[in-house]
Amino acid sequence: MNQHALPRAAGPTAKFRPPAIHQVRVGGFFGPRVDTVAAVTAHTLLDRCIEAGMLDQIDPDRPNPGLRIPFQSGNATVSTQMFWDSDFGKSIETAAYALFRKPDPALEARVDEVIDAYARLQGEDGYLNSWYQRIQPGKRWTNLRDCHELYDAGHLIEGAVAYYHATGKRKLMDIMAAYVDHIAARFGDGDEKRPGYCGHPEIELALVKLGRATGEQRFLDLARYFVDERGRSPHYYDEEARERGADPQDYHFKAYDYMQAHEPVREQDRVVGHAVRAAYLYSGMADVSTEFGDETLKPALEALWAHLTEKNLYVTGGFGPSAHNEGLTFDYDLPNETAYAETCAAVALVFWANRMLGLGPDRKYADAMERALYNGALVGLSLDGTRFFYDNPLESRGEHHRWTWHRCPCCPPNIARLVASVGTYMYGEAEDALAVHLYCEGEAELNVAGMKVRVTQATDYPADGKVALTLDPAESAHFTLHLRVPEWAGTLAATLNGEPLDAPSLTRNGYLAIERRWEPGDKVTLDFEMPVLRLRADPRIGANQGRVALQRGPLVYCLEETDNGAALNSLLLAPGSAFRCEAVAELGGAAALVTEGRRETAASGALYSAAEPEREDATIRAVPYYAWDNRANGEMLVWIREEASR
Amino acid sequence: MNQHALPRAAGPTAKFRPPAIHQVRVGGFFGPRVDTVAAVTAHTLLDRCIEAGMLDQIDPDRPNPGLRIPFQSGNATVSTQMFWDSDFGKSIETAAYALFRKPDPALEARVDEVIDAYARLQGEDGYLNSWYQRIQPGKRWTNLRDCHELYDAGHLIEGAVAYYHATGKRKLMDIMAAYVDHIAARFGDGDEKRPGYCGHPEIELALVKLGRATGEQRFLDLARYFVDERGRSPHYYDEEARERGADPQDYHFKAYDYMQAHEPVREQDRVVGHAVRAAYLYSGMADVSTEFGDETLKPALEALWAHLTEKNLYVTGGFGPSAHNEGLTFDYDLPNETAYAETCAAVALVFWANRMLGLGPDRKYADAMERALYNGALVGLSLDGTRFFYDNPLESRGEHHRWTWHRCPCCPPNIARLVASVGTYMYGEAEDALAVHLYCEGEAELNVAGMKVRVTQATDYPADGKVALTLDPAESAHFTLHLRVPEWAGTLAATLNGEPLDAPSLTRNGYLAIERRWEPGDKVTLDFEMPVLRLRADPRIGANQGRVALQRGPLVYCLEETDNGAALNSLLLAPGSAFRCEAVAELGGAAALVTEGRRETAASGALYSAAEPEREDATIRAVPYYAWDNRANGEMLVWIREEASR
């Protein structure tokens, strides 16, 4: 595979940016998952997109498939078919990362076929959207609020950039650059242009990727425009509705907070509306803040972050409890059995947290990124890489299982592209500093202090908390190495070339910061104590009181019926009981947590009875949440009852 | 008020039938509730029916209002306007009972106006349905499955019978008798007739009422026909769909278990589908069993009863957890916060339980009747008689409040007619026996052993468990008096004319059975111990483990935020703590249960933390569930956490 050295976009160089996909090779915990996506899921996604009819829609040489998926209710003309370009975009992106992992000429040929179809579809004016070119011709740019037109472009841009990195082939990136120029000619400041932006944020962060990949400032400028214009008055969606003869009030979701367009972004301080839209927008805001050194976005980003993580985040890193709006409701509304917590939302939180780290190492962002990655996101993909969760309850009565596909198939390629590119989330590069945000066996070639530095991690993480890092700068170099100290860690023993480090005095924002002249072969060891935590929820989350969630390292655990029998709410953890780790072969060797507790049984056969339940000793076995529903079907429970200590 | 002595329909006379409305005068607990319905709710219902446009729809002399409420989704033509006749039927029934309670010429005149409109609407052939006569002419009898045509007739029949009892005016009853003759000419056995029955059961029980009121066997026969034909193959709804050019498979609810027409009724042993339809059907089945002495229906009725009460009933007497089908899902699926538990379903369970008592006194039916009446049904009506619950969660985060009206306004007149006629549920009359199913201050004039017997109850029930009954037969008479011993009662002390009774030896099916020659002035006293019960749920109802529901006498209790502060799940009952009763003036003097427990507060400000919560002493105050949401808005909780006893 080629190793492009791409120009960097303008902007302050002290900010941290993620490495490109080719810079990191992942082994350890994530290695087999990446391999599975490369070998299985990347093909599966293309198979299912094509089976669904997507290639028929985009290829102008094929018969027009027409409307295959019924319009959704509400007065707006909406069908999941209008997102099909985005599904291809994310599938191309996944395939691109897969090609980094393992050359696969057949996969590359399949992607090239799709790209060729897009090339034939693209209008002479640069316009490219299969829904509006083939299913609803004549309607383009009439409904940015509902119809995902710029969102589709965003995902194709992300796919194009990844495919360019993976193969050196510019065809799709050139197609998308021409389309972006068409978009930029229509939307922006100036009398000739309209002040529009997408109802589903996505293109903002995609344009930053395109700007970084091409070094073209105009793509970053358009990203900033879309961020800045959002929510301003007079409201674009009102005007747009009137122009197409609709009443702006006659809107299914009633208010523009559904897509975070209810007020200008710098005035926003509460995470509202559709969860994925929210985190995509905030990702774009953070990117723009990083690239333009725009400090005015920071107060909003920090307020939004606090509102999400202090009042609205599931312990799994999922968010957005309601199926109704696929998003937020009210503070502390975090029901378990009905949790929507869309896989895409946890994936998007990884994106957002990673971009908040662009503003500098800060454990609170990396901890949340890790929580969402290992739990609420990773659960979206079966261990064999073929099936997908869309919504992610924290308790199931036994009826919740992964889908082979979904009529709104946004989640499958989203979790697949995240897993396949997970190495890029592990590090941050700045001019004079490197950051290690996540620990995982593997190696990376990073850029700092004007040279390349090879960073090797030897670790069984997250099976245990021992990490040995070896740094090999091309030659001796002065820079700061930031090493995250997770909040879940107990004591930390750290050494530099065998000498103990005084971790507390070196810790800034939850990262060990080691500033020195680094020599090839320098070695840092970290040994994080990894206790089994019994997390308790704020009492305002009503359903979890008297219960604990088990967490060890980054992994949140759950009970499954296949290990514990039915009626999981009959089980009681004993206060302070010891846990032992037992590898589960069927779950790829993941560690189960096993402890001795009790099981309640009804003293009476009645549905309700004043008799106290009987209790007997019971062994309780928890498995990582990401791994559930990979064995026999049955109940699942994250928040486990605990007998109160007196 | 007149006191009709109506002829009895054919059938075995050993069965127990409820007294007519005029036979019972209710005081005590229910007296003020009946007064409020008579003075306020009866008028409110007519006001709101007329405001909604219902009189415009039924009165042929008014401009046709057309379709005011949008069609619901799905391929069937459905609007809540097609139920409007039923809303009038139940409102007329409520008004009739109100007129028994208190003469009200203005109310009577309003009802007469509605009846006059129906008289003008009725076709020359007897047909009467405002939807099909005015909104969808030409479509009558084309869709019994979805369109509630016979259901509407049923509720108008019930209203007509009640109004006849109340006022002696036969006009509406004659209208409905003519309509029933039209129906009987179309549906039934024979080459000229169709084997149809209603998608929403109701007319079956109404026809039994009409048969009992008129003494006409043909109405009972039609009830039996509808019960017997239901669910038979070839399936009427399949044939009907094909006749109107529709695909029988193209049905919103997929399968006929939604309306309990998936198999013949005698083969049914699981409560399935729409909850109200289910209980209305089973009520009709029980009535038919009673009236025809049909023992073949009993096994199905008993199996259905067991399935409901042993696996699918909320502790409040509500059932049907799901909003999707307004009904049943799977066994032990009894979530609290999302409980649908429609008011109408609890009302319908009162109907069904009452009719099961037609087969003889049995505490299990009367206990469930009482549970549903005092809790899941009564909660549907605000204390001031003006607002209504449709769905009835057992936990609320503070957003659940009674409606002024509902676009599907089935519940308001349903709970109103039940409250206004509650006296008829208290007793059962048989040829040689009387049964007292419910205790309440008041008096009744009952028929037994060929004479009238005045029964007077002096009691503060349910404030306490002491009941003094005085029997005044017109002359000395031999019969058995059955007195219910509720399952919730502790010890029972009973006397007859001052002499202790050996209650255990006299108890059959949970009723004290006293067979003797009764003399005027005979007095029985009962003193039920009424402890505060801490009910525990079967472990298969996951959400309730580690929690208890408080019940004292027939009343299930709940916590409200206005008494206990926010975050009700922070409160912990202490095992075995004592309760004291405190009257709450704002709740009509209802008794609160007060005890000392503890409140947890988070030890950390974080959303999730490994720190154990802190606990402080706290007074916990519970109020009857029926009375919640009558004061300040806020949270509510039925299943309360309890510290485990060791």
mmCIF file with all atom_site columns, N, CA and C in Angstrom, chain B residues 89-116:
data_model
loop_
_atom_site.group_PDB
_atom_site.id
_atom_site.type_symbol
_atom_site.label_atom_id
_atom_site.label_alt_id
_atom_site.label_comp_id
_atom_site.label_asym_id
_atom_site.label_entity_id
_atom_site.label_seq_id
_atom_site.pdbx_PDB_ins_code
_atom_site.Cartn_x
_atom_site.Cartn_y
_atom_site.Cartn_z
_atom_site.occupancy
_atom_site.B_iso_or_equiv
_atom_site.pdbx_formal_charge
_atom_site.auth_seq_id
_atom_site.auth_comp_id
_atom_site.auth_asym_id
_atom_site.auth_atom_id
_atom_site.pdbx_PDB_model_num
ATOM 1  N N  . GLY B 1 89  ? -73.135 6.791  23.330 1.00 0.00 ? 89  GLY B N  1
ATOM 2  C CA . GLY B 1 89  ? -73.796 5.702  24.056 1.00 0.00 ? 89  GLY B CA 1
ATOM 3  C C  . GLY B 1 89  ? -73.358 5.658  25.504 1.00 0.00 ? 89  GLY B C  1
ATOM 4  N N  . LYS B 1 90  ? -72.037 5.733  25.716 1.00 0.00 ? 90  LYS B N  1
ATOM 5  C CA . LYS B 1 90  ? -71.544 5.681  27.092 1.00 0.00 ? 90  LYS B CA 1
ATOM 6  C C  . LYS B 1 90  ? -71.870 6.953  27.857 1.00 0.00 ? 90  LYS B C  1
ATOM 7  N N  . SER B 1 91  ? -71.940 8.077  27.156 1.00 0.00 ? 91  SER B N  1
ATOM 8  C CA . SER B 1 91  ? -72.294 9.327  27.838 1.00 0.00 ? 91  SER B CA 1
ATOM 9  C C  . SER B 1 91  ? -73.762 9.321  28.243 1.00 0.00 ? 91  SER B C  1
ATOM 10 N N  . ILE B 1 92  ? -74.595 8.762  27.385 1.00 0.00 ? 92  ILE B N  1
ATOM 11 C CA . ILE B 1 92  ? -76.016 8.630  27.744 1.00 0.00 ? 92  ILE B CA 1
ATOM 12 C C  . ILE B 1 92  ? -76.158 7.691  28.941 1.00 0.00 ? 92  ILE B C  1
ATOM 13 N N  . GLU B 1 93  ? -75.380 6.615  28.926 1.00 0.00 ? 93  GLU B N  1
ATOM 14 C CA . GLU B 1 93  ? -75.446 5.655  30.032 1.00 0.00 ? 93  GLU B CA 1
ATOM 15 C C  . GLU B 1 93  ? -75.029 6.339  31.345 1.00 0.00 ? 93  GLU B C  1
ATOM 16 N N  . THR B 1 94  ? -73.961 7.130  31.271 1.00 0.00 ? 94  THR B N  1
ATOM 17 C CA . THR B 1 94  ? -73.516 7.868  32.458 1.00 0.00 ? 94  THR B CA 1
ATOM 18 C C  . THR B 1 94  ? -74.609 8.818  32.937 1.00 0.00 ? 94  THR B C  1
ATOM 19 N N  . ALA B 1 95  ? -75.204 9.536  31.995 1.00 0.00 ? 95  ALA B N  1
ATOM 20 C CA . ALA B 1 95  ? -76.260 10.485 32.358 1.00 0.00 ? 95  ALA B CA 1
ATOM 21 C C  . ALA B 1 95  ? -77.433 9.758  33.002 1.00 0.00 ? 95  ALA B C  1
ATOM 22 N N  . ALA B 1 96  ? -77.756 8.583  32.475 1.00 0.00 ? 96  ALA B N  1
ATOM 23 C CA . ALA B 1 96  ? -78.866 7.807  33.038 1.00 0.00 ? 96  ALA B CA 1
ATOM 24 C C  . ALA B 1 96  ? -78.600 7.492  34.509 1.00 0.00 ? 96  ALA B C  1
ATOM 25 N N  . TYR B 1 97  ? -77.393 7.006  34.796 1.00 0.00 ? 97  TYR B N  1
ATOM 26 C CA . TYR B 1 97  ? -77.071 6.680  36.187 1.00 0.00 ? 97  TYR B CA 1
ATOM 27 C C  . TYR B 1 97  ? -77.067 7.947  37.033 1.00 0.00 ? 97  TYR B C  1
ATOM 28 N N  . ALA B 1 98  ? -76.618 9.055  36.438 1.00 0.00 ? 98  ALA B N  1
ATOM 29 C CA . ALA B 1 98  ? -76.627 10.330 37.160 1.00 0.00 ? 98  ALA B CA 1
ATOM 30 C C  . ALA B 1 98  ? -78.048 10.726 37.538 1.00 0.00 ? 98  ALA B C  1
ATOM 31 N N  . LEU B 1 99  ? -78.988 10.453 36.638 1.00 0.00 ? 99  LEU B N  1
ATOM 32 C CA . LEU B 1 99  ? -80.386 10.824 36.915 1.00 0.00 ? 99  LEU B CA 1
ATOM 33 C C  . LEU B 1 99  ? -80.970 9.988  38.043 1.00 0.00 ? 99  LEU B C  1
ATOM 34 N N  . PHE B 1 100 ? -80.478 8.753  38.205 1.00 0.00 ? 100 PHE B N  1
ATOM 35 C CA . PHE B 1 100 ? -80.874 7.981  39.386 1.00 0.00 ? 100 PHE B CA 1
ATOM 36 C C  . PHE B 1 100 ? -80.364 8.636  40.650 1.00 0.00 ? 100 PHE B C  1
ATOM 37 N N  . ARG B 1 101 ? -79.153 9.132  40.552 1.00 0.00 ? 101 ARG B N  1
ATOM 38 C CA . ARG B 1 101 ? -78.518 9.694  41.743 1.00 0.00 ? 101 ARG B CA 1
ATOM 39 C C  . ARG B 1 101 ? -79.212 10.971 42.170 1.00 0.00 ? 101 ARG B C  1
ATOM 40 N N  . LYS B 1 102 ? -79.587 11.784 41.166 1.00 0.00 ? 102 LYS B N  1
ATOM 41 C CA . LYS B 1 102 ? -80.088 13.111 41.474 1.00 0.00 ? 102 LYS B CA 1
ATOM 42 C C  . LYS B 1 102 ? -80.905 13.580 40.281 1.00 0.00 ? 102 LYS B C  1
ATOM 43 N N  . PRO B 1 103 ? -82.183 13.878 40.479 1.00 0.00 ? 103 PRO B N  1
ATOM 44 C CA . PRO B 1 103 ? -82.967 14.401 39.361 1.00 0.00 ? 103 PRO B CA 1
ATOM 45 C C  . PRO B 1 103 ? -82.291 15.651 38.796 1.00 0.00 ? 103 PRO B C  1
ATOM 46 N N  . ASP B 1 104 ? -82.270 15.752 37.470 1.00 0.00 ? 104 ASP B N  1
ATOM 47 C CA . ASP B 1 104 ? -81.574 16.866 36.834 1.00 0.00 ? 104 ASP B CA 1
ATOM 48 C C  . ASP B 1 104 ? -82.256 17.113 35.491 1.00 0.00 ? 104 ASP B C  1
ATOM 49 N N  . PRO B 1 105 ? -83.342 17.892 35.503 1.00 0.00 ? 105 PRO B N  1
ATOM 50 C CA . PRO B 1 105 ? -84.117 18.074 34.262 1.00 0.00 ? 105 PRO B CA 1
ATOM 51 C C  . PRO B 1 105 ? -83.278 18.614 33.117 1.00 0.00 ? 105 PRO B C  1
ATOM 52 N N  . ALA B 1 106 ? -82.300 19.447 33.416 1.00 0.00 ? 106 ALA B N  1
ATOM 53 C CA . ALA B 1 106 ? -81.473 19.993 32.339 1.00 0.00 ? 106 ALA B CA 1
ATOM 54 C C  . ALA B 1 106 ? -80.675 18.886 31.673 1.00 0.00 ? 106 ALA B C  1
ATOM 55 N N  . LEU B 1 107 ? -80.099 18.004 32.492 1.00 0.00 ? 107 LEU B N  1
ATOM 56 C CA . LEU B 1 107 ? -79.325 16.894 31.930 1.00 0.00 ? 107 LEU B CA 1
ATOM 57 C C  . LEU B 1 107 ? -80.236 15.981 31.114 1.00 0.00 ? 107 LEU B C  1
ATOM 58 N N  . GLU B 1 108 ? -81.409 15.696 31.657 1.00 0.00 ? 108 GLU B N  1
ATOM 59 C CA . GLU B 1 108 ? -82.345 14.817 30.957 1.00 0.00 ? 108 GLU B CA 1
ATOM 60 C C  . GLU B 1 108 ? -82.749 15.418 29.611 1.00 0.00 ? 108 GLU B C  1
ATOM 61 N N  . ALA B 1 109 ? -82.938 16.735 29.603 1.00 0.00 ? 109 ALA B N  1
ATOM 62 C CA . ALA B 1 109 ? -83.316 17.398 28.347 1.00 0.00 ? 109 ALA B CA 1
ATOM 63 C C  . ALA B 1 109 ? -82.185 17.310 27.329 1.00 0.00 ? 109 ALA B C  1
ATOM 64 N N  . ARG B 1 110 ? -80.958 17.400 27.802 1.00 0.00 ? 110 ARG B N  1
ATOM 65 C CA . ARG B 1 110 ? -79.824 17.312 26.874 1.00 0.00 ? 110 ARG B CA 1
ATOM 66 C C  . ARG B 1 110 ? -79.761 15.920 26.251 1.00 0.00 ? 110 ARG B C  1
ATOM 67 N N  . VAL B 1 111 ? -79.988 14.898 27.094 1.00 0.00 ? 111 VAL B N  1
ATOM 68 C CA . VAL B 1 111 ? -79.957 13.532 26.560 1.00 0.00 ? 111 VAL B CA 1
ATOM 69 C C  . VAL B 1 111 ? -81.102 13.329 25.576 1.00 0.00 ? 111 VAL B C  1
ATOM 70 N N  . ASP B 1 112 ? -82.277 13.854 25.919 1.00 0.00 ? 112 ASP B N  1
ATOM 71 C CA . ASP B 1 112 ? -83.424 13.698 25.007 1.00 0.00 ? 112 ASP B CA 1
ATOM 72 C C  . ASP B 1 112 ? -83.133 14.325 23.649 1.00 0.00 ? 112 ASP B C  1
ATOM 73 N N  . GLU B 1 113 ? -82.382 15.414 23.654 1.00 0.00 ? 113 GLU B N  1
ATOM 74 C CA . GLU B 1 113 ? -82.038 16.060 22.386 1.00 0.00 ? 113 GLU B CA 1
ATOM 75 C C  . GLU B 1 113 ? -81.177 15.117 21.528 1.00 0.00 ? 113 GLU B C  1
ATOM 76 N N  . VAL B 1 114 ? -80.242 14.452 22.176 1.00 0.00 ? 114 VAL B N  1
ATOM 77 C CA . VAL B 1 114 ? -79.379 13.517 21.438 1.00 0.00 ? 114 VAL B CA 1
ATOM 78 C C  . VAL B 1 114 ? -80.216 12.342 20.918 1.00 0.00 ? 114 VAL B C  1
ATOM 79 N N  . ILE B 1 115 ? -81.094 11.836 21.765 1.00 0.00 ? 115 ILE B N  1
ATOM 80 C CA . ILE B 1 115 ? -81.935 10.693 21.357 1.00 0.00 ? 115 ILE B CA 1
ATOM 81 C C  . ILE B 1 115 ? -82.844 11.092 20.198 1.00 0.00 ? 115 ILE B C  1
ATOM 82 N N  . ASP B 1 116 ? -83.367 12.311 20.251 1.00 0.00 ? 116 ASP B N  1
ATOM 83 C CA . ASP B 1 116 ? -84.216 12.774 19.148 1.00 0.00 ? 116 ASP B CA 1
ATOM 84 C C  . ASP B 1 116 ? -83.433 12.820 17.839 1.00 0.00 ? 116 ASP B C  1
#
